[in-house]
Amino acid sequence: MNKKSSKFRQLMAVRGMGAALTAFVGLIIIYVAFGLIKPQVFSGRNILNLLRSMSKYLLIGVGQSYLLITGNIDLSIGSVVAMSAMTSATLMCAGIPVPVAILVALACCLLVGLINGILVGKFQLPPFIATMGTMFVARGVAYMVNNNRNTNAISSGIGKEAADSFQNFFYYGSTFGVYNTFWIALIIFIVFFFLLSKTRTGRHIYAIGSNSDAAKLSGVSVVSTVTKAYLVSAFCAFVVGLILCAQAGMGNMEAGNVYEMYGVAAGVIGGVSPLGGTGLLLGTFAGAAVWQTLENGLSMIGAPVGIQRIVIGIIVVAAVLLDIIFRRGIGTRKAPAKKEK
């Protein structure tokens, strides 16, 4: 019992673990509650669709969580999603092979991430302002790449067989009975989870979020680390753009609209602090699942879209409020008085 208790204490001592486990418990409660109201929620088909739908929120949440932990934010994520979808779709409609179209879209998205990192890390622009600027630029590119029009079906350029392969790989196909979209998101999640929790860069990300000045004095390259975090965000947005392109079979200029807020919600619900320095990607996974389960459950019981947004908005505000209260509680906690000899 002592060994088990010791291991549990060590687990709970990990920064953000308590909040992550709380989010998982909340997920179970929410899912069971909706299932009791509407038994179809428990159906295998609904579970598979839920996993596929939450994958987009998970990827966006991973990218945004990297930045929230550093104490920054990325408002350009949704626009980068649109740029990814429109750039790749436009090229495919022009007959450009799928791998080339994907690589060009990737280069464009990473360029935005690099610019964000330099503006925030090197020139120390407020992340809200810097990424709001690139948000408009990326969305403008999404509009201009096909002359202010959504693209035609990608099959019109690369042919039905190639288009079907692309769509099946990113959205409609499945492996071991689970949609590929979820496997793609899960693999990316595992990779970035490892990088954040087991590498020097991950430790530097937490250090910057906890105290940027102290991290710099300790030899941490703030510019390099912040830029890497923005590149992670851009890469995740790029993949989501491909998923949306595969889902629709075309490029949509409005793809990814408000996704930057979805990313913040997934992270914050899972215990990633918007104040920086605290949070686990496990919590982001739970937060994305909570978000999608709420959307799925409220939709299945016939709740209006407005009610869905209100409920999720309240949960996000409550999560941030609890984080602030918890931090203040720690900061104001008095040390026990020393006994006089």
CSV table of C-alpha atoms in Angstrom, one decimal:
chain,number,residue,atom,x,y,z
A,1,MET,CA,0.0,0.0,0.0
A,2,ASN,CA,2.8,2.4,0.8
A,3,LYS,CA,4.5,1.8,-2.5
A,4,LYS,CA,1.2,2.4,-4.4
A,5,SER,CA,0.5,5.5,-2.3
A,6,SER,CA,4.0,6.8,-3.1
A,7,LYS,CA,3.6,6.3,-6.8
A,8,PHE,CA,0.3,8.0,-6.8
A,9,ARG,CA,1.7,11.0,-5.0
A,10,GLN,CA,4.6,11.1,-7.5
A,11,LEU,CA,2.1,11.0,-10.3
A,12,MET,CA,0.0,13.8,-8.8
A,13,ALA,CA,3.1,15.9,-8.2
A,14,VAL,CA,3.6,16.3,-11.9
A,15,ARG,CA,2.6,19.8,-13.0
A,16,GLY,CA,-0.9,19.8,-14.5
A,17,MET,CA,-1.6,16.1,-13.7
A,18,GLY,CA,-4.4,16.9,-11.3
A,19,ALA,CA,-6.2,19.1,-13.8
A,20,ALA,CA,-5.8,16.5,-16.6
A,21,LEU,CA,-7.2,13.7,-14.4
A,22,THR,CA,-10.1,16.0,-13.4
A,23,ALA,CA,-10.8,16.7,-17.1
A,24,PHE,CA,-10.9,12.9,-17.8
A,25,VAL,CA,-13.3,12.3,-14.9
A,26,GLY,CA,-15.5,15.1,-16.3
A,27,LEU,CA,-15.4,13.5,-19.7
A,28,ILE,CA,-16.7,10.2,-18.3
A,29,ILE,CA,-19.4,11.9,-16.4
A,30,ILE,CA,-20.6,14.0,-19.4
A,31,TYR,CA,-20.5,11.0,-21.7
A,32,VAL,CA,-22.4,8.7,-19.4
A,33,ALA,CA,-25.0,11.5,-18.7
A,34,PHE,CA,-25.7,12.0,-22.4
A,35,GLY,CA,-25.8,8.3,-23.0
A,36,LEU,CA,-28.4,7.8,-20.3
A,37,ILE,CA,-30.5,10.6,-21.9
A,38,LYS,CA,-29.9,9.3,-25.5
A,39,PRO,CA,-28.7,5.7,-25.7
A,40,GLN,CA,-27.6,6.2,-29.3
A,41,VAL,CA,-24.6,8.1,-27.8
A,42,PHE,CA,-23.2,4.7,-26.8
A,43,SER,CA,-23.4,3.2,-30.3
A,44,GLY,CA,-20.2,2.1,-32.0
A,45,ARG,CA,-21.0,4.3,-35.0
A,46,ASN,CA,-21.4,7.4,-32.9
A,47,ILE,CA,-18.2,6.7,-31.0
A,48,LEU,CA,-16.2,6.3,-34.2
A,49,ASN,CA,-17.6,9.6,-35.5
A,50,LEU,CA,-16.9,11.3,-32.2
A,51,LEU,CA,-13.3,10.2,-32.4
A,52,ARG,CA,-12.9,11.4,-35.9
A,53,SER,CA,-14.5,14.8,-35.1
A,54,MET,CA,-12.5,15.4,-32.0
A,55,SER,CA,-9.2,14.8,-33.9
A,56,LYS,CA,-9.4,18.3,-35.4
A,57,TYR,CA,-9.8,19.8,-31.9
A,58,LEU,CA,-7.0,17.7,-30.6
A,59,LEU,CA,-4.5,18.8,-33.2
A,60,ILE,CA,-5.4,22.4,-32.8
A,61,GLY,CA,-5.3,22.0,-29.1
A,62,VAL,CA,-1.8,20.5,-29.2
A,63,GLY,CA,-0.5,23.5,-31.2
A,64,GLN,CA,-2.2,26.1,-29.0
A,65,SER,CA,-1.2,24.3,-25.8
A,66,TYR,CA,2.5,24.5,-26.7
A,67,LEU,CA,2.1,28.3,-26.9
A,68,LEU,CA,-0.1,28.6,-23.8
A,69,ILE,CA,2.5,26.9,-21.8
A,70,THR,CA,5.1,29.4,-22.9
A,71,GLY,CA,2.6,32.2,-21.9
A,72,ASN,CA,1.8,33.1,-25.5
A,73,ILE,CA,-1.1,32.5,-27.9
A,74,ASP,CA,-1.6,32.0,-31.6
A,75,LEU,CA,-4.6,33.8,-33.2
A,76,SER,CA,-3.5,32.8,-36.7
A,77,ILE,CA,-4.2,29.1,-36.4
A,78,GLY,CA,-7.7,29.2,-38.0
A,79,SER,CA,-6.4,31.2,-40.9
A,80,VAL,CA,-3.4,28.9,-41.4
A,81,VAL,CA,-5.9,26.0,-41.5
A,82,ALA,CA,-7.7,27.8,-44.3
A,83,MET,CA,-4.5,28.5,-46.1
A,84,SER,CA,-3.5,24.9,-45.9
A,85,ALA,CA,-6.8,23.7,-47.3
A,86,MET,CA,-7.0,26.3,-50.1
A,87,THR,CA,-3.4,26.1,-51.2
A,88,SER,CA,-3.3,22.3,-51.4
A,89,ALA,CA,-6.8,22.1,-53.0
A,90,THR,CA,-6.0,24.8,-55.6
A,91,LEU,CA,-2.8,23.0,-56.6
A,92,MET,CA,-4.5,19.7,-56.9
A,93,CYS,CA,-7.3,21.3,-59.0
A,94,ALA,CA,-4.5,22.5,-61.3
A,95,GLY,CA,-3.3,18.9,-61.7
A,96,ILE,CA,-0.3,19.1,-59.4
A,97,PRO,CA,0.4,15.7,-57.8
A,98,VAL,CA,-0.9,15.3,-54.3
A,99,PRO,CA,2.6,15.0,-52.5
A,100,VAL,CA,3.8,18.2,-54.2
A,101,ALA,CA,0.6,20.1,-53.3
A,102,ILE,CA,1.0,18.9,-49.7
A,103,LEU,CA,4.6,20.0,-49.4
A,104,VAL,CA,3.9,23.4,-50.8
A,105,ALA,CA,1.0,23.9,-48.4
A,106,LEU,CA,3.3,22.7,-45.5
A,107,ALA,CA,6.0,25.2,-46.5
A,108,CYS,CA,3.5,28.1,-46.6
A,109,CYS,CA,2.1,27.2,-43.1
A,110,LEU,CA,5.6,26.7,-41.6
A,111,LEU,CA,6.6,30.1,-42.9
A,112,VAL,CA,3.7,31.7,-41.0
A,113,GLY,CA,4.8,29.8,-37.9
A,114,LEU,CA,8.4,31.1,-38.4
A,115,ILE,CA,7.3,34.7,-38.8
A,116,ASN,CA,5.2,34.4,-35.6
A,117,GLY,CA,8.1,33.0,-33.7
A,118,ILE,CA,10.4,35.8,-34.9
A,119,LEU,CA,7.9,38.6,-34.2
A,120,VAL,CA,7.1,37.3,-30.7
A,121,GLY,CA,10.4,35.8,-29.7
A,122,LYS,CA,13.0,38.2,-31.3
A,123,PHE,CA,11.2,41.5,-31.6
A,124,GLN,CA,9.0,40.9,-28.5
A,125,LEU,CA,5.8,41.9,-30.1
A,126,PRO,CA,2.7,41.1,-27.9
A,127,PRO,CA,1.6,37.7,-29.2
A,128,PHE,CA,-2.0,38.9,-29.5
A,129,ILE,CA,-0.9,41.7,-31.9
A,130,ALA,CA,1.7,39.7,-33.9
A,131,THR,CA,-0.5,36.7,-34.5
A,132,MET,CA,-3.6,38.8,-35.2
A,133,GLY,CA,-1.6,40.4,-38.0
A,134,THR,CA,-0.5,37.0,-39.5
A,135,MET,CA,-4.1,35.8,-39.0
A,136,PHE,CA,-5.3,38.5,-41.5
A,137,VAL,CA,-2.4,37.8,-43.9
A,138,ALA,CA,-2.9,34.0,-43.9
A,139,ARG,CA,-6.7,34.4,-44.4
A,140,GLY,CA,-5.9,36.8,-47.2
A,141,VAL,CA,-3.7,34.3,-48.9
A,142,ALA,CA,-6.5,31.7,-48.5
A,143,TYR,CA,-8.8,34.1,-50.4
A,144,MET,CA,-6.3,35.1,-53.1
A,145,VAL,CA,-4.8,31.7,-54.0
A,146,ASN,CA,-7.9,30.9,-56.1
A,147,ASN,CA,-9.0,34.4,-57.0
A,148,ASN,CA,-11.5,34.8,-54.1
A,149,ARG,CA,-13.4,31.7,-54.9
A,150,ASN,CA,-13.7,28.3,-53.3
A,151,THR,CA,-12.0,25.6,-55.4
A,152,ASN,CA,-13.7,23.1,-57.6
A,153,ALA,CA,-13.6,19.4,-56.5
A,154,ILE,CA,-10.0,18.3,-56.3
A,155,SER,CA,-10.9,15.3,-58.5
A,156,SER,CA,-11.3,17.7,-61.4
A,157,GLY,CA,-7.6,18.2,-61.5
A,158,ILE,CA,-5.8,15.1,-60.1
A,159,GLY,CA,-8.5,12.6,-61.2
A,160,LYS,CA,-11.0,10.5,-59.2
A,161,GLU,CA,-8.5,7.8,-58.2
A,162,ALA,CA,-5.9,10.2,-56.7
A,163,ALA,CA,-8.6,12.3,-55.1
A,164,ASP,CA,-10.2,9.2,-53.5
A,165,SER,CA,-6.8,8.1,-52.1
A,166,PHE,CA,-6.2,11.5,-50.6
A,167,GLN,CA,-9.7,11.7,-49.1
A,168,ASN,CA,-9.6,8.2,-47.7
A,169,PHE,CA,-6.1,8.7,-46.2
A,170,PHE,CA,-7.0,11.9,-44.3
A,171,TYR,CA,-10.8,11.4,-43.6
A,172,TYR,CA,-13.0,8.7,-45.0
A,173,GLY,CA,-10.7,5.7,-44.8
A,174,SER,CA,-10.2,3.5,-41.7
A,175,THR,CA,-7.5,1.2,-40.2
A,176,PHE,CA,-8.4,-1.5,-37.7
A,177,GLY,CA,-12.0,-0.2,-37.7
A,178,VAL,CA,-11.1,3.3,-36.6
A,179,TYR,CA,-11.0,6.3,-39.0
A,180,ASN,CA,-7.6,7.3,-40.2
A,181,THR,CA,-8.2,10.9,-39.1
A,182,PHE,CA,-8.0,9.7,-35.5
A,183,TRP,CA,-4.9,7.7,-36.1
A,184,ILE,CA,-3.2,10.7,-37.7
A,185,ALA,CA,-4.1,12.9,-34.8
A,186,LEU,CA,-3.1,10.3,-32.2
A,187,ILE,CA,0.4,9.8,-33.8
A,188,ILE,CA,1.0,13.5,-33.9
A,189,PHE,CA,-0.2,13.8,-30.4
A,190,ILE,CA,2.2,11.1,-29.2
A,191,VAL,CA,5.2,12.7,-31.0
A,192,PHE,CA,4.6,16.2,-29.5
A,193,PHE,CA,3.7,14.7,-26.1
A,194,PHE,CA,7.1,13.1,-26.1
A,195,LEU,CA,8.9,16.2,-27.3
A,196,LEU,CA,7.2,18.3,-24.6
A,197,SER,CA,7.6,15.9,-21.7
A,198,LYS,CA,10.9,14.2,-22.4
A,199,THR,CA,13.2,16.6,-24.2
A,200,ARG,CA,15.3,19.7,-23.4
A,201,THR,CA,13.1,21.8,-25.7
A,202,GLY,CA,10.0,20.7,-23.7
A,203,ARG,CA,11.8,21.8,-20.4
A,204,HIS,CA,12.7,25.1,-21.9
A,205,ILE,CA,9.0,25.7,-23.0
A,206,TYR,CA,7.9,25.2,-19.4
A,207,ALA,CA,10.7,27.4,-18.1
A,208,ILE,CA,9.8,30.3,-20.4
A,209,GLY,CA,6.2,30.0,-19.3
A,210,SER,CA,7.1,30.0,-15.7
A,211,ASN,CA,9.5,32.9,-15.8
A,212,SER,CA,10.9,34.1,-19.1
A,213,ASP,CA,13.6,36.3,-17.6
A,214,ALA,CA,14.9,33.6,-15.3
A,215,ALA,CA,14.9,31.1,-18.2
A,216,LYS,CA,17.0,33.5,-20.2
A,217,LEU,CA,19.5,34.0,-17.4
A,218,SER,CA,19.7,30.2,-17.2
A,219,GLY,CA,20.9,30.0,-20.8
A,220,VAL,CA,17.6,29.2,-22.4
A,221,SER,CA,17.3,30.6,-26.0
A,222,VAL,CA,13.9,32.3,-25.7
A,223,VAL,CA,13.8,33.2,-29.4
A,224,SER,CA,14.6,29.6,-30.6
A,225,THR,CA,12.1,28.0,-28.1
A,226,VAL,CA,9.2,30.3,-28.8
A,227,THR,CA,9.8,29.9,-32.6
A,228,LYS,CA,9.7,26.1,-32.2
A,229,ALA,CA,6.4,26.4,-30.4
A,230,TYR,CA,4.9,28.5,-33.1
A,231,LEU,CA,6.2,26.0,-35.7
A,232,VAL,CA,4.4,23.2,-33.9
A,233,SER,CA,1.2,25.3,-33.9
A,234,ALA,CA,1.6,26.0,-37.7
A,235,PHE,CA,2.2,22.3,-38.4
A,236,CYS,CA,-0.9,21.2,-36.5
A,237,ALA,CA,-3.0,23.8,-38.3
A,238,PHE,CA,-1.5,22.5,-41.6
A,239,VAL,CA,-2.7,18.9,-40.9
A,240,VAL,CA,-6.1,20.1,-39.9
A,241,GLY,CA,-6.3,22.0,-43.2
A,242,LEU,CA,-5.6,18.8,-45.1
A,243,ILE,CA,-8.3,17.0,-43.1
A,244,LEU,CA,-10.9,19.6,-43.9
A,245,CYS,CA,-9.9,19.6,-47.6
A,246,ALA,CA,-10.2,15.8,-47.6
A,247,GLN,CA,-13.6,16.0,-45.9
A,248,ALA,CA,-15.1,18.4,-48.3
A,249,GLY,CA,-13.2,17.2,-51.4
A,250,MET,CA,-12.4,20.8,-52.2
A,251,GLY,CA,-10.9,24.0,-50.7
A,252,ASN,CA,-13.1,26.4,-48.7
A,253,MET,CA,-11.9,29.9,-48.0
A,254,GLU,CA,-13.7,30.0,-44.6
A,255,ALA,CA,-12.2,26.7,-43.4
A,256,GLY,CA,-10.8,26.8,-39.9
A,257,ASN,CA,-12.9,29.8,-38.9
A,258,VAL,CA,-12.6,30.4,-35.1
A,259,TYR,CA,-10.5,27.3,-34.7
A,260,GLU,CA,-7.9,29.3,-32.7
A,261,MET,CA,-10.5,29.6,-30.0
A,262,TYR,CA,-11.3,25.8,-30.2
A,263,GLY,CA,-7.6,25.2,-29.6
A,264,VAL,CA,-7.6,27.5,-26.5
A,265,ALA,CA,-10.7,25.8,-25.2
A,266,ALA,CA,-9.3,22.3,-25.6
A,267,GLY,CA,-6.1,23.3,-23.7
A,268,VAL,CA,-7.8,25.3,-21.0
A,269,ILE,CA,-10.5,22.7,-20.3
A,270,GLY,CA,-7.7,20.1,-19.9
A,271,GLY,CA,-5.8,22.3,-17.4
A,272,VAL,CA,-3.3,24.1,-19.6
A,273,SER,CA,-2.9,27.4,-17.9
A,274,PRO,CA,-3.3,30.5,-20.2
A,275,LEU,CA,-0.9,32.2,-17.7
A,276,GLY,CA,1.9,29.9,-18.8
A,277,GLY,CA,4.2,27.3,-17.2
A,278,THR,CA,1.6,24.7,-16.4
A,279,GLY,CA,-0.3,22.0,-18.2
A,280,LEU,CA,0.0,18.6,-19.9
A,281,LEU,CA,-0.9,17.5,-23.3
A,282,LEU,CA,-2.8,14.6,-21.7
A,283,GLY,CA,-5.1,17.3,-20.4
A,284,THR,CA,-5.4,18.7,-23.9
A,285,PHE,CA,-6.5,15.3,-25.1
A,286,ALA,CA,-9.2,15.2,-22.4
A,287,GLY,CA,-10.2,18.8,-23.2
A,288,ALA,CA,-10.7,18.1,-26.9
A,289,ALA,CA,-12.7,15.0,-26.0
A,290,VAL,CA,-14.9,17.0,-23.5
A,291,TRP,CA,-15.5,19.7,-26.2
A,292,GLN,CA,-16.5,17.2,-28.9
A,293,THR,CA,-18.6,15.1,-26.4
A,294,LEU,CA,-20.5,18.2,-25.4
A,295,GLU,CA,-21.1,19.1,-29.0
A,296,ASN,CA,-22.1,15.6,-29.9
A,297,GLY,CA,-24.3,15.0,-26.9
A,298,LEU,CA,-26.1,18.4,-27.1
A,299,SER,CA,-26.7,17.9,-30.8
A,300,MET,CA,-28.1,14.4,-30.3
A,301,ILE,CA,-30.6,15.6,-27.6
A,302,GLY,CA,-31.7,18.4,-29.9
A,303,ALA,CA,-30.1,21.4,-28.1
A,304,PRO,CA,-29.8,24.5,-30.4
A,305,VAL,CA,-26.3,25.5,-31.5
A,306,GLY,CA,-26.5,28.6,-29.4
A,307,ILE,CA,-27.0,26.5,-26.3
A,308,GLN,CA,-24.0,24.4,-27.2
A,309,ARG,CA,-21.8,27.5,-27.5
A,310,ILE,CA,-23.1,28.9,-24.2
A,311,VAL,CA,-22.4,25.7,-22.3
A,312,ILE,CA,-18.9,25.4,-23.7
A,313,GLY,CA,-18.1,29.1,-23.1
A,314,ILE,CA,-19.1,28.8,-19.5
A,315,ILE,CA,-16.9,25.7,-19.0
A,316,VAL,CA,-13.9,27.5,-20.6
A,317,VAL,CA,-14.4,30.6,-18.3
A,318,ALA,CA,-14.8,28.3,-15.3
A,319,ALA,CA,-11.6,26.4,-16.1
A,320,VAL,CA,-9.6,29.6,-16.3
A,321,LEU,CA,-11.2,31.0,-13.2
A,322,LEU,CA,-10.3,27.9,-11.2
A,323,ASP,CA,-6.7,28.1,-12.5
A,324,ILE,CA,-6.4,31.7,-11.3
A,325,ILE,CA,-7.9,30.9,-7.9
A,326,PHE,CA,-5.6,27.9,-7.5
A,327,ARG,CA,-2.5,30.0,-8.4
A,328,ARG,CA,-3.5,32.8,-6.0
A,329,GLY,CA,-4.1,30.2,-3.3
A,330,ILE,CA,-0.6,28.9,-3.8
A,331,GLY,CA,1.0,32.3,-4.0
A,332,THR,CA,-0.7,33.6,-0.8
A,333,ARG,CA,-0.3,30.5,1.2
A,334,LYS,CA,1.8,31.3,4.3
A,335,ALA,CA,4.7,29.2,5.3
A,336,PRO,CA,4.3,27.5,8.7
A,337,ALA,CA,5.8,29.5,11.5
A,338,LYS,CA,9.0,28.2,12.9
A,339,LYS,CA,8.9,27.0,16.5
A,340,GLU,CA,11.1,28.9,18.9
A,341,LYS,CA,13.7,26.9,20.7
